Every structure is written in structure tokens, then in C-alpha cells.
mmCIF file of C-alpha atoms in Angstrom:
data_model
loop_
_atom_site.group_PDB
_atom_site.id
_atom_site.type_symbol
_atom_site.label_atom_id
_atom_site.label_comp_id
_atom_site.label_asym_id
_atom_site.label_seq_id
_atom_site.Cartn_x
_atom_site.Cartn_y
_atom_site.Cartn_z
ATOM 1 C CA UNK A 93 0.000 0.000 0.000
ATOM 2 C CA UNK A 94 2.831 2.393 0.871
ATOM 3 C CA UNK A 95 4.590 1.636 -2.403
ATOM 4 C CA UNK A 96 1.431 2.420 -4.361
ATOM 5 C CA UNK A 97 0.955 5.687 -2.479
ATOM 6 C CA UNK A 98 4.580 6.706 -3.071
ATOM 7 C CA UNK A 99 4.268 5.873 -6.786
ATOM 8 C CA UNK A 100 1.091 7.951 -7.069
ATOM 9 C CA UNK A 101 2.769 10.920 -5.370
ATOM 10 C CA UNK A 102 5.805 10.691 -7.669
ATOM 11 C CA UNK A 103 3.599 10.439 -10.762
ATOM 12 C CA UNK A 104 1.528 13.462 -9.728
ATOM 13 C CA UNK A 105 4.674 15.491 -9.064
ATOM 14 C CA UNK A 106 6.046 14.537 -12.472
ATOM 15 C CA UNK A 107 2.818 15.478 -14.255
ATOM 16 C CA UNK A 108 2.733 18.815 -12.432
ATOM 17 C CA UNK A 109 6.244 19.562 -13.643
ATOM 18 C CA UNK A 110 5.213 18.756 -17.215
ATOM 19 C CA UNK A 111 2.111 20.924 -17.233
ATOM 20 C CA UNK A 112 3.580 24.275 -16.157
ATOM 21 C CA UNK A 113 7.066 25.663 -15.812
ATOM 22 C CA UNK A 114 8.476 28.514 -13.830
ATOM 23 C CA UNK A 115 9.887 31.285 -15.959
ATOM 24 C CA UNK A 116 13.521 32.281 -15.617
ATOM 25 C CA UNK A 117 14.494 34.663 -18.397
ATOM 26 C CA UNK A 118 18.191 34.424 -17.657
ATOM 27 C CA UNK A 119 20.081 36.975 -19.767
ATOM 28 C CA UNK A 120 17.080 37.924 -21.923
ATOM 29 C CA UNK A 121 16.486 41.700 -21.613
ATOM 30 C CA UNK A 122 13.898 42.788 -19.046
ATOM 31 C CA UNK A 123 11.442 45.654 -19.473
ATOM 32 C CA UNK A 124 8.467 46.620 -21.647
ATOM 33 C CA UNK A 125 8.071 46.400 -25.427
ATOM 34 C CA UNK A 126 5.196 47.780 -27.492
ATOM 35 C CA UNK A 127 3.277 45.749 -30.057
ATOM 36 C CA UNK A 128 1.963 48.675 -32.148
ATOM 37 C CA UNK A 129 -0.575 46.494 -33.955
ATOM 38 C CA UNK A 130 -2.540 45.848 -30.750
ATOM 39 C CA UNK A 131 -1.384 48.763 -28.603
ATOM 40 C CA UNK A 132 -0.207 46.121 -26.130
ATOM 41 C CA UNK A 133 2.864 46.179 -23.929
ATOM 42 C CA UNK A 134 4.754 42.944 -23.418
ATOM 43 C CA UNK A 135 6.391 43.027 -19.988
ATOM 44 C CA UNK A 136 9.416 40.779 -19.395
ATOM 45 C CA UNK A 137 10.402 40.332 -15.743
ATOM 46 C CA UNK A 138 12.991 37.944 -14.347
ATOM 47 C CA UNK A 139 10.306 35.401 -13.402
ATOM 48 C CA UNK A 140 7.254 36.322 -15.479
ATOM 49 C CA UNK A 141 5.892 37.592 -18.775
ATOM 50 C CA UNK A 142 2.649 39.552 -18.998
ATOM 51 C CA UNK A 143 0.710 41.714 -21.445
ATOM 52 C CA UNK A 144 -0.654 45.148 -20.495
ATOM 53 C CA UNK A 145 -3.074 47.506 -22.192
ATOM 54 C CA UNK A 146 -3.943 50.932 -20.791
ATOM 55 C CA UNK A 147 -1.770 50.164 -17.755
ATOM 56 C CA UNK A 148 -3.743 47.048 -16.725
ATOM 57 C CA UNK A 149 -2.531 43.462 -17.018
ATOM 58 C CA UNK A 150 -4.716 41.705 -19.583
ATOM 59 C CA UNK A 151 -2.776 38.429 -19.676
ATOM 60 C CA UNK A 152 -0.322 36.856 -17.249
ATOM 61 C CA UNK A 153 1.719 33.813 -18.284
ATOM 62 C CA UNK A 154 2.772 32.828 -14.745
ATOM 63 C CA UNK A 155 2.016 29.144 -14.227
ATOM 64 C CA UNK A 156 0.697 28.698 -17.794
ATOM 65 C CA UNK A 157 3.931 27.998 -19.679
ATOM 66 C CA UNK A 158 5.460 24.738 -20.869
ATOM 67 C CA UNK A 159 8.512 23.920 -23.018
ATOM 68 C CA UNK A 160 10.219 27.151 -21.862
ATOM 69 C CA UNK A 161 13.705 27.620 -23.323
ATOM 70 C CA UNK A 162 16.316 30.375 -23.290
ATOM 71 C CA UNK A 163 18.678 29.958 -26.239
ATOM 72 C CA UNK A 164 21.729 32.194 -26.532
ATOM 73 C CA UNK A 165 23.030 32.072 -30.081
ATOM 74 C CA UNK A 166 25.428 33.815 -32.386
ATOM 75 C CA UNK A 167 24.510 37.475 -32.077
ATOM 76 C CA UNK A 168 21.094 36.927 -30.510
ATOM 77 C CA UNK A 169 19.212 35.485 -27.576
ATOM 78 C CA UNK A 170 15.890 33.725 -28.004
ATOM 79 C CA UNK A 171 13.203 32.603 -25.596
ATOM 80 C CA UNK A 172 10.460 30.238 -26.644
ATOM 81 C CA UNK A 173 7.553 28.598 -24.871
ATOM 82 C CA UNK A 174 4.153 27.011 -25.285
ATOM 83 C CA UNK A 175 0.983 28.336 -23.622
ATOM 84 C CA UNK A 176 -1.930 25.908 -23.980
ATOM 85 C CA UNK A 177 -4.278 28.412 -22.319
ATOM 86 C CA UNK A 178 -3.623 30.934 -25.117
ATOM 87 C CA UNK A 179 -3.399 28.220 -27.772
ATOM 88 C CA UNK A 180 -0.049 29.507 -29.015
ATOM 89 C CA UNK A 181 3.647 28.726 -29.257
ATOM 90 C CA UNK A 182 5.740 31.882 -28.807
ATOM 91 C CA UNK A 183 9.253 32.885 -29.785
ATOM 92 C CA UNK A 184 10.995 36.169 -28.900
ATOM 93 C CA UNK A 185 14.343 37.158 -30.436
ATOM 94 C CA UNK A 186 16.634 39.961 -29.276
ATOM 95 C CA UNK A 187 19.641 40.653 -31.483
ATOM 96 C CA UNK A 188 22.665 41.574 -29.380
ATOM 97 C CA UNK A 189 23.348 45.311 -29.538
ATOM 98 C CA UNK A 190 19.732 46.292 -30.303
ATOM 99 C CA UNK A 191 16.786 47.050 -28.067
ATOM 100 C CA UNK A 192 14.165 45.655 -30.465
ATOM 101 C CA UNK A 193 12.516 42.300 -29.872
ATOM 102 C CA UNK A 194 10.925 40.279 -32.653
ATOM 103 C CA UNK A 195 7.893 38.302 -31.491
ATOM 104 C CA UNK A 196 6.547 35.387 -33.489
ATOM 105 C CA UNK A 197 3.777 33.022 -32.562
ATOM 106 C CA UNK A 198 1.896 30.181 -34.124
ATOM 107 C CA UNK A 199 -1.744 29.758 -33.176
ATOM 108 C CA UNK A 200 -3.275 26.325 -32.960
ATOM 109 C CA UNK A 201 -5.766 27.340 -35.671
ATOM 110 C CA UNK A 202 -2.901 27.829 -38.127
ATOM 111 C CA UNK A 203 -2.671 31.632 -38.067
ATOM 112 C CA UNK A 204 0.833 32.972 -37.575
ATOM 113 C CA UNK A 205 1.919 36.418 -36.365
ATOM 114 C CA UNK A 206 5.195 38.334 -36.363
ATOM 115 C CA UNK A 207 6.015 41.848 -35.177
ATOM 116 C CA UNK A 208 9.101 43.857 -34.262
ATOM 117 C CA UNK A 209 8.526 45.560 -30.915
ATOM 118 C CA UNK A 210 10.323 48.672 -29.669
ATOM 119 C CA UNK A 211 11.537 48.994 -26.087
ATOM 120 C CA UNK A 212 9.558 51.501 -24.034
#
């Protein structure tokens, strides 16, 4: 009985780790960037990403992210993640030496989006 209980606890802990990840942006730049198309501000903090409009948070990714990766590359740093709640897979690219961030996402319905956002 104890072995079964321990196995169930370990399985539930493993599934919890798969369903949502904590965000750690590492060396990705922190601050706010404006998506002019939607008049929305993407806010990157050391442990969270959120979207604001008119000063109010309209979407918070905390606890909703899976497959989170920070990828430093040649001349750029990229973060990518999946958000099942939003139905999108996101990628953000910052080229070293610039303050712009390029955001790309793929929606589950097949629509894709890309925008270059300016730091605010």
C-alpha cells in the first residue's frame, strides 16, 4: 500500500512539472516592449511575462507555460515557450546590440503572427 501511495505521489509530481514551468528569463532583456498592432505592452520580468493595455494586465503567463527555453546564439538570444491556455507557441528574439525584440507566434488554428517591438 505504501509503495502504491509513493508511486502515485511521484507520478503526480512529475505530471505537475510537465504541465507548467516557472519562468527564468536568464540573460534575456527585461522591461516593456510595445506591439503597435494591438497597442499592447509585453512586460518581461525575471520570473514572469505579462501583457498590459492601458496600464492594466490583460494576460499573465505565470504558471501557464510549458517547453520554456532560453537559447543564446550567435549574435542573438531567443526565448520560446508554449501556452496551452492561449493556444499559441511563442518565440521572442533579441539581437545583441539592439533594443528591439521580434515576437513570433503560431496559433493552434494555423494563423501565424510576427512583429518587431520597440523597447519603451
